[in-house]
Amino acid sequence: MTEPTAPTPGPPTSSRRFSRRTLFGATGAGVVVAAAAGVTGARLAEGDSSSSDVVAFRGTRQAGIITEAQDRLHFASFDVITDSRDELIDMLKRWTSAAERMTKGQETVDGGAVDHGEYNPPADTGEALGLEASALTLTVGFGPGLFGPSASDPSRGDRFGIGDRKPAALKDLPGFAKDAIEPSRSHGDICVQACANDPQVAVHAIRNLARLGFGVVSVRWSQLGFGRTSTTTANQQTPRNMFGFKDGTANIRAEQTDVLDRWVWVDPADNPASAQWMTGGSYLVARRIRMDIEPWDRANLSEQEAIVGRTKGVGAPLGMTREDDTPNFAVATSDGPTIARDAHVRLAHPDNLNGIQILRRGYNFTDGSDGFGHLDAGLFFIAYCRDPGAQFVPMQRQLASKDAMMEYLSHNGSALFACPPGLKPGEWWGQHLFT
């Protein structure tokens, strides 16, 4: 059963008509913020965010992949709970409309929070009223189970008549050494990755899509993230992970278009005619990696640096002086290689993986404690790649079996999604998959 269409709002009243950006804007802090931003009152009344604050929703690629990584994340995986193809398509159309509006700093529908009548449920939850767009991006992906039987649910049938459109590369990731995967944190039919520079904006986006999907989808699992752990554009500084080390120094950048074409974007030759809807898209790998913070914090600095293969301060490869120096794996002393054979940097480097690269876009997380006085904290790993079976799988197999850092890590969530290319004007999420 789909959610009823919101009633058409009547003429606004002078006391109830607010834009997302202008709630409380007539007095107090709202005016101060607006004045500081140099935005006119007329602009505020239109409910638009500053152009520098808005990431284009439509384009050749989905936003949120090579977009300059924002500081906050709310990632959600949904199960489709209807067997109706029409209901699913209707929801995807409504999701697209709402998503495009929210990335512009608007409510899901015009006046949705307060203008649709006192005796109707608001069509927008309202917690982002008065906030900027905050560079919000919303990226959608489709999981293996949406197309029929999968490793996580072999009994499922082809409910929506799209089984023949499933790309060959879209299949659940295999198990890896030392995995501790929890089904309640894994898999899913549809994912939405919300990234923004304001956590409330990201949470508002996921909350409203979940609300709009009531009766069609249900949230299977979700993850909040803070402090990006990768750099996706040349002008960003390298961030640090929960172990205190710089992370993603050698990540693919948006400016490296030739590298992106080889390792990130799906090529027409990758799929038969039935799966060409994925051409220009990418596969999203999600892994929830808990870090054993307390044992790590008791390791001495030299041990930590040996495990990572970089200095903790500058981030230089061991034996080098600058962060962006190329690691020299041949340098050795009488005690052995300067960068140990089981160091993370050595094992994850393209030179030791037949040239394999992936585009990382992960976030730190801290989800309270585990009930034993230990932080439930770590890395929510997100990566985009052209073929996860040929890129992520061999990389993770090597790390899982050889990486000294695995002593301090536990992978307890895993998922893979196919993210189609971007939308042209008038198109909706999944249009070329379902039509």
Coordinates of C-alpha atoms in Angstrom, one line a residue:
M1 CA 0.0 0.0 0.0
T2 CA 1.5 3.3 -1.0
E3 CA 1.4 6.4 1.1
P4 CA -1.5 8.7 0.3
T5 CA -0.7 11.7 -1.9
A6 CA -0.3 14.8 0.2
P7 CA -3.2 17.2 -0.2
T8 CA -2.6 20.2 -2.4
P9 CA -1.7 23.1 -0.1
G10 CA -4.1 26.0 0.0
P11 CA -3.1 29.7 -0.1
P12 CA -0.4 30.4 2.5
T13 CA -1.2 32.4 5.6
S14 CA 1.1 35.2 6.7
S15 CA 1.9 33.5 10.0
R16 CA 2.4 29.9 8.7
R17 CA 4.3 30.2 5.5
F18 CA 8.0 29.2 6.0
S19 CA 10.7 28.0 3.7
R20 CA 13.2 25.4 5.0
R21 CA 15.8 28.0 5.2
T22 CA 13.8 30.8 6.8
L23 CA 12.1 29.4 9.8
F24 CA 12.8 31.8 12.6
G25 CA 14.5 34.0 10.0
A26 CA 12.4 37.1 10.8
T27 CA 14.1 37.7 14.1
G28 CA 17.2 36.6 16.1
A29 CA 19.8 34.1 14.9
G30 CA 18.1 33.6 11.5
V31 CA 18.6 37.2 10.5
V32 CA 22.2 37.1 11.7
V33 CA 23.0 34.0 9.7
A34 CA 21.3 35.4 6.6
A35 CA 23.1 38.7 6.8
A36 CA 26.4 37.1 7.4
A37 CA 25.9 35.0 4.2
G38 CA 25.0 38.1 2.2
V39 CA 21.6 36.7 1.2
T40 CA 18.7 39.0 0.6
G41 CA 15.3 38.7 2.2
A42 CA 13.7 38.0 -1.2
R43 CA 16.1 35.1 -1.7
L44 CA 15.3 33.7 1.7
A45 CA 11.6 33.8 0.9
E46 CA 12.2 31.5 -2.1
G47 CA 13.6 28.8 0.2
D48 CA 16.8 28.4 -1.9
S49 CA 20.3 27.7 -0.5
S50 CA 23.3 29.6 -1.7
S51 CA 24.6 28.1 -5.0
S52 CA 28.0 27.3 -3.4
D53 CA 26.1 25.1 -0.9
V54 CA 24.2 23.0 -3.4
V55 CA 25.5 20.0 -5.3
A56 CA 23.7 19.4 -8.6
F57 CA 21.3 16.4 -8.3
R58 CA 21.2 15.6 -12.0
G59 CA 24.0 14.9 -14.4
T60 CA 26.1 12.3 -16.1
R61 CA 27.0 10.6 -12.8
Q62 CA 25.1 10.4 -9.6
A63 CA 26.3 12.9 -7.1
G64 CA 28.0 11.5 -4.0
I65 CA 30.6 9.3 -5.8
I66 CA 33.3 11.7 -7.0
T67 CA 31.8 14.7 -5.3
E68 CA 34.2 16.3 -2.8
A69 CA 33.6 14.2 0.3
Q70 CA 31.4 15.9 2.9
D71 CA 32.0 15.6 6.6
R72 CA 28.9 13.6 7.6
L73 CA 27.1 10.4 6.5
H74 CA 23.8 8.7 7.0
F75 CA 23.7 5.4 5.1
A76 CA 20.6 3.3 4.9
S77 CA 19.8 -0.1 3.4
F78 CA 16.2 -0.9 2.7
D79 CA 14.3 -4.2 2.1
V80 CA 11.5 -4.0 -0.4
I81 CA 8.4 -5.4 1.4
T82 CA 5.9 -5.1 -1.4
D83 CA 5.5 -7.5 -4.4
S84 CA 3.9 -4.8 -6.5
R85 CA 6.1 -3.5 -9.3
D86 CA 3.8 -0.5 -9.7
E87 CA 4.1 0.4 -6.0
L88 CA 7.9 0.2 -6.1
I89 CA 8.1 2.4 -9.3
D90 CA 5.7 4.9 -7.8
M91 CA 7.9 5.1 -4.6
L92 CA 11.1 5.6 -6.7
K93 CA 9.4 8.5 -8.5
R94 CA 8.4 10.1 -5.3
W95 CA 11.8 9.5 -3.8
T96 CA 13.4 11.2 -6.8
S97 CA 11.3 14.3 -6.5
A98 CA 11.9 14.6 -2.8
A99 CA 15.6 13.9 -3.1
E100 CA 16.1 16.6 -5.7
R101 CA 14.3 19.1 -3.6
M102 CA 16.2 18.3 -0.4
T103 CA 19.5 18.6 -2.2
K104 CA 18.5 22.2 -3.1
G105 CA 17.8 22.9 0.6
Q106 CA 14.0 22.6 0.2
E107 CA 11.3 20.6 2.0
T108 CA 10.3 17.3 0.3
V109 CA 7.2 19.1 -1.0
D110 CA 6.4 22.8 -1.0
G111 CA 5.3 23.8 2.5
G112 CA 5.4 20.2 3.6
A113 CA 6.3 20.8 7.3
V114 CA 3.5 23.2 8.3
D115 CA 1.3 24.2 5.4
H116 CA -0.8 21.1 4.6
G117 CA -3.4 21.5 7.3
E118 CA -3.4 21.2 11.1
Y119 CA -5.2 17.9 10.9
N120 CA -3.0 16.2 8.4
P121 CA 0.4 14.6 9.1
P122 CA 3.1 16.9 7.8
A123 CA 4.5 16.0 4.4
D124 CA 8.0 16.9 5.6
T125 CA 9.3 16.0 9.1
G126 CA 10.6 19.5 9.6
E127 CA 13.9 19.0 11.4
A128 CA 15.9 20.6 8.6
L129 CA 13.8 23.8 8.5
G130 CA 16.2 26.8 8.8
L131 CA 19.2 24.8 7.7
E132 CA 21.2 25.2 4.5
A133 CA 21.5 22.4 1.9
S134 CA 25.0 21.7 3.3
A135 CA 26.2 20.1 0.1
L136 CA 23.8 17.3 0.5
T137 CA 24.1 14.4 -2.0
L138 CA 21.8 11.4 -2.2
T139 CA 23.1 8.3 -4.1
V140 CA 20.9 5.3 -4.7
G141 CA 21.9 1.7 -5.4
F142 CA 20.2 -1.6 -6.0
G143 CA 21.2 -4.8 -4.2
P144 CA 21.3 -8.4 -5.6
G145 CA 18.2 -9.5 -3.8
L146 CA 16.0 -7.0 -5.7
F147 CA 16.5 -9.1 -8.9
G148 CA 15.6 -12.5 -7.4
P149 CA 17.6 -15.2 -5.6
S150 CA 20.8 -14.1 -4.0
A151 CA 23.4 -15.6 -1.6
S152 CA 21.8 -13.8 1.3
D153 CA 18.2 -15.0 0.3
P154 CA 18.3 -17.9 -2.1
S155 CA 14.6 -18.5 -1.7
R156 CA 13.5 -15.1 -3.1
G157 CA 11.9 -15.1 -6.6
D158 CA 12.0 -12.5 -9.3
R159 CA 9.2 -10.3 -7.9
F160 CA 9.5 -7.4 -10.3
G161 CA 10.4 -9.1 -13.6
I162 CA 13.9 -7.7 -13.7
G163 CA 15.9 -10.9 -13.2
D164 CA 17.3 -10.8 -16.7
R165 CA 18.6 -7.3 -16.1
K166 CA 20.9 -8.2 -13.3
P167 CA 24.5 -7.3 -14.1
A168 CA 27.0 -10.2 -13.7
A169 CA 29.1 -8.2 -11.2
L170 CA 26.1 -7.7 -8.8
K171 CA 26.3 -10.6 -6.4
D172 CA 26.8 -10.8 -2.7
L173 CA 30.4 -10.5 -1.6
P174 CA 32.1 -13.8 -0.5
G175 CA 33.2 -14.5 3.0
F176 CA 36.7 -13.4 3.9
A177 CA 39.1 -14.7 6.5
K178 CA 38.3 -13.4 10.0
D179 CA 34.9 -12.0 9.0
A180 CA 32.3 -11.8 11.7
I181 CA 29.4 -10.7 9.4
E182 CA 26.1 -10.0 11.1
P183 CA 23.0 -10.3 8.8
S184 CA 21.3 -7.5 10.6
R185 CA 24.0 -5.1 9.5
S186 CA 24.3 -6.5 6.0
H187 CA 22.8 -6.8 2.5
G188 CA 19.5 -5.1 1.4
D189 CA 17.5 -4.4 -1.7
I190 CA 18.0 -0.6 -2.1
C191 CA 20.6 1.7 -0.5
V192 CA 20.7 5.4 -0.1
Q193 CA 23.9 7.2 0.8
A194 CA 23.3 10.6 2.2
C195 CA 26.4 12.8 2.6
A196 CA 26.3 16.4 3.9
N197 CA 28.3 18.9 5.9
D198 CA 25.5 19.0 8.5
P199 CA 24.5 15.8 10.2
Q200 CA 20.9 16.9 10.7
V201 CA 20.5 17.5 7.0
A202 CA 21.8 14.0 6.2
V203 CA 19.5 12.4 8.8
H204 CA 16.5 14.5 7.6
A205 CA 17.0 13.2 4.1
I206 CA 17.1 9.5 5.1
R207 CA 14.2 9.9 7.5
N208 CA 12.0 11.5 4.9
L209 CA 12.7 8.9 2.2
A210 CA 12.0 6.1 4.8
R211 CA 8.7 7.9 5.6
L212 CA 7.8 8.2 1.9
G213 CA 8.5 4.5 1.4
F214 CA 6.2 3.3 4.2
G215 CA 4.4 0.2 3.1
V216 CA 6.8 -0.3 0.1
V217 CA 10.2 -0.5 1.9
S218 CA 11.5 -0.8 5.4
V219 CA 14.9 0.1 6.8
R220 CA 17.0 -3.1 7.2
W221 CA 20.0 -1.3 8.7
S222 CA 21.6 2.1 8.8
Q223 CA 24.9 3.7 9.8
L224 CA 25.8 7.2 10.9
G225 CA 29.3 8.4 10.1
F226 CA 31.4 11.5 10.9
G227 CA 34.8 12.7 9.8
R228 CA 35.4 11.4 6.3
T229 CA 38.3 8.9 6.0
S230 CA 39.2 9.6 2.4
T231 CA 40.0 12.4 0.0
T232 CA 38.1 12.5 -3.3
T233 CA 39.4 15.8 -4.8
A234 CA 42.8 17.2 -5.2
N235 CA 42.2 20.2 -3.0
Q236 CA 41.2 18.2 0.1
Q237 CA 43.6 17.4 2.9
T238 CA 44.0 13.8 4.0
P239 CA 41.8 13.0 7.0
R240 CA 42.6 10.6 9.9
N241 CA 40.9 7.4 10.9
M242 CA 40.0 6.2 14.5
F243 CA 43.5 4.8 14.8
G244 CA 44.9 8.4 14.4
F245 CA 46.6 7.8 11.1
K246 CA 46.0 9.6 7.8
D247 CA 43.8 7.5 5.6
G248 CA 43.3 7.5 1.8
T249 CA 46.5 9.3 0.8
A250 CA 46.7 7.4 -2.5
N251 CA 42.9 7.4 -3.2
I252 CA 41.6 8.1 -6.7
R253 CA 40.7 11.7 -7.2
A254 CA 37.8 13.2 -9.2
E255 CA 40.3 15.0 -11.5
Q256 CA 41.8 11.6 -12.6
T257 CA 39.3 11.0 -15.3
D258 CA 41.3 8.3 -17.1
V259 CA 41.8 6.4 -13.9
L260 CA 38.0 6.7 -13.1
D261 CA 37.1 5.3 -16.5
R262 CA 39.3 2.3 -15.9
W263 CA 38.5 1.5 -12.3
V264 CA 35.3 3.1 -11.3
W265 CA 32.8 3.6 -14.1
V266 CA 31.0 0.7 -15.7
D267 CA 31.8 0.4 -19.4
P268 CA 29.3 -0.8 -22.1
A269 CA 31.5 -3.8 -22.7
D270 CA 31.0 -5.0 -19.1
N271 CA 27.4 -6.1 -19.6
P272 CA 25.0 -7.6 -22.2
A273 CA 22.2 -5.4 -23.7
S274 CA 19.8 -6.3 -20.9
A275 CA 22.1 -4.7 -18.3
Q276 CA 23.2 -1.6 -20.1
W277 CA 21.3 0.5 -17.6
M278 CA 24.4 0.2 -15.5
T279 CA 26.7 1.7 -18.1
G280 CA 28.3 4.8 -16.6
G281 CA 27.4 3.8 -13.1
S282 CA 29.5 2.1 -10.4
Y283 CA 29.3 -0.6 -7.7
L284 CA 29.2 0.4 -4.1
V285 CA 30.9 -1.8 -1.6
A286 CA 30.0 -1.2 2.1
R287 CA 31.8 -2.8 5.0
R288 CA 31.3 -2.0 8.7
I289 CA 34.7 -2.5 10.3
R290 CA 34.9 -2.3 14.0
M291 CA 38.3 -1.2 15.3
D292 CA 39.6 -2.6 18.6
I293 CA 40.4 0.8 20.0
E294 CA 41.5 -0.1 23.5
P295 CA 44.2 -2.7 22.5
W296 CA 45.4 -0.4 19.7
D297 CA 45.8 2.5 22.2
R298 CA 48.1 0.3 24.3
A299 CA 50.4 -0.5 21.4
N300 CA 53.6 1.7 21.3
L301 CA 54.1 4.2 18.5
S302 CA 56.7 2.2 16.6
E303 CA 54.4 -0.8 16.5
Q304 CA 51.5 1.2 15.3
E305 CA 53.6 2.7 12.5
A306 CA 55.0 -0.7 11.5
I307 CA 51.5 -2.1 11.2
V308 CA 50.3 0.8 9.1
G309 CA 53.5 1.4 7.1
R310 CA 53.4 5.2 7.6
T311 CA 54.5 7.7 10.2
K312 CA 51.6 8.8 12.4
G313 CA 52.5 12.5 12.4
V314 CA 53.3 13.4 8.8
G315 CA 51.8 10.3 7.2
A316 CA 54.9 9.6 5.1
P317 CA 55.6 6.0 4.0
L318 CA 58.2 4.6 6.3
G319 CA 61.7 5.5 5.0
M320 CA 60.3 8.6 3.3
T321 CA 59.7 12.2 4.5
R322 CA 56.5 13.5 3.0
E323 CA 53.0 12.0 2.9
D324 CA 52.7 12.0 -0.9
D325 CA 56.1 10.3 -1.4
T326 CA 55.8 7.0 -3.3
P327 CA 56.4 4.0 -1.0
N328 CA 59.7 2.2 -1.7
F329 CA 59.1 -1.4 -0.8
A330 CA 62.6 -2.4 -1.8
V331 CA 64.3 -0.4 1.0
A332 CA 65.5 -2.6 3.8
T333 CA 67.8 -2.7 6.8
S334 CA 69.5 -5.5 8.6
D335 CA 66.3 -6.1 10.4
G336 CA 64.3 -6.5 7.2
P337 CA 62.1 -4.4 4.9
T338 CA 61.5 -0.8 6.1
I339 CA 57.9 -1.3 5.2
A340 CA 57.1 -4.7 6.6
R341 CA 55.8 -7.5 4.5
D342 CA 52.5 -7.5 6.5
A343 CA 52.2 -3.7 6.7
H344 CA 48.8 -2.4 5.5
V345 CA 50.3 0.1 3.1
R346 CA 52.3 -2.6 1.3
L347 CA 49.4 -5.1 0.9
A348 CA 46.9 -2.4 -0.2
H349 CA 49.2 -0.7 -2.7
P350 CA 48.3 -1.1 -6.4
D351 CA 51.9 -2.3 -7.1
N352 CA 51.2 -5.4 -5.0
L353 CA 47.7 -5.9 -6.4
N354 CA 48.4 -6.1 -10.1
G355 CA 47.5 -2.4 -10.4
I356 CA 44.1 -2.7 -8.8
Q357 CA 42.6 0.5 -7.6
I358 CA 39.2 1.5 -5.9
L359 CA 37.7 4.8 -5.1
R360 CA 37.3 5.0 -1.3
R361 CA 34.6 7.1 0.4
G362 CA 34.4 5.9 4.0
Y363 CA 33.6 7.5 7.4
N364 CA 34.5 7.1 11.0
F365 CA 31.8 5.9 13.4
T366 CA 31.3 5.6 17.1
D367 CA 28.1 3.8 18.2
G368 CA 28.3 3.8 21.9
S369 CA 29.9 0.9 23.8
D370 CA 29.6 -2.9 23.6
G371 CA 28.5 -3.4 27.2
F372 CA 31.9 -4.5 28.2
G373 CA 33.5 -1.0 28.5
H374 CA 34.8 -1.0 25.0
L375 CA 33.9 1.6 22.3
D376 CA 31.9 0.2 19.4
A377 CA 33.8 2.4 17.0
G378 CA 35.6 2.1 13.7
L379 CA 35.4 2.6 9.9
F380 CA 32.3 2.5 7.8
F381 CA 34.2 1.5 4.6
I382 CA 32.6 2.6 1.4
A383 CA 34.3 2.1 -2.0
Y384 CA 33.2 2.5 -5.6
C385 CA 34.5 0.2 -8.3
R386 CA 33.8 -0.9 -11.8
D387 CA 33.9 -4.7 -11.0
P388 CA 33.9 -5.6 -7.3
G389 CA 34.8 -9.2 -8.1
A390 CA 37.9 -8.2 -9.9
Q391 CA 38.9 -5.3 -7.7
F392 CA 37.6 -5.3 -4.1
V393 CA 37.5 -9.1 -3.6
P394 CA 41.2 -9.9 -4.4
M395 CA 42.2 -6.8 -2.4
Q396 CA 40.2 -7.9 0.7
R397 CA 41.4 -11.5 0.4
Q398 CA 45.0 -10.4 0.6
L399 CA 44.4 -8.0 3.5
A400 CA 42.2 -10.4 5.4
S401 CA 44.9 -13.2 5.3
K402 CA 48.1 -11.2 5.6
D403 CA 47.5 -7.7 7.0
A404 CA 49.0 -7.2 10.5
M405 CA 46.2 -4.7 11.1
M406 CA 43.6 -7.4 11.1
E407 CA 44.6 -8.2 14.7
Y408 CA 42.8 -5.0 15.6
L409 CA 39.8 -5.2 13.1
S410 CA 36.5 -7.0 12.9
H411 CA 34.4 -6.8 9.8
N412 CA 30.8 -7.2 11.0
G413 CA 28.7 -5.7 8.1
S414 CA 28.8 -6.3 4.4
A415 CA 26.8 -5.2 1.4
L416 CA 27.1 -4.6 -2.4
F417 CA 24.9 -2.3 -4.5
A418 CA 24.7 -1.3 -8.2
C419 CA 24.5 2.4 -8.5
P420 CA 23.2 3.5 -11.9
P421 CA 24.5 6.6 -13.8
G422 CA 23.1 10.0 -13.2
L423 CA 19.7 11.3 -14.2
K424 CA 18.7 13.5 -17.2
P425 CA 16.0 16.1 -16.7
G426 CA 12.6 14.4 -16.0
E427 CA 14.1 11.0 -15.2
W428 CA 13.6 9.1 -11.9
W429 CA 15.8 6.7 -9.9
G430 CA 15.8 3.3 -11.5
Q431 CA 13.9 4.3 -14.7
H432 CA 16.2 2.5 -17.1
L433 CA 16.2 -0.6 -15.0
F434 CA 12.4 -0.9 -14.8
T435 CA 11.4 0.4 -18.2

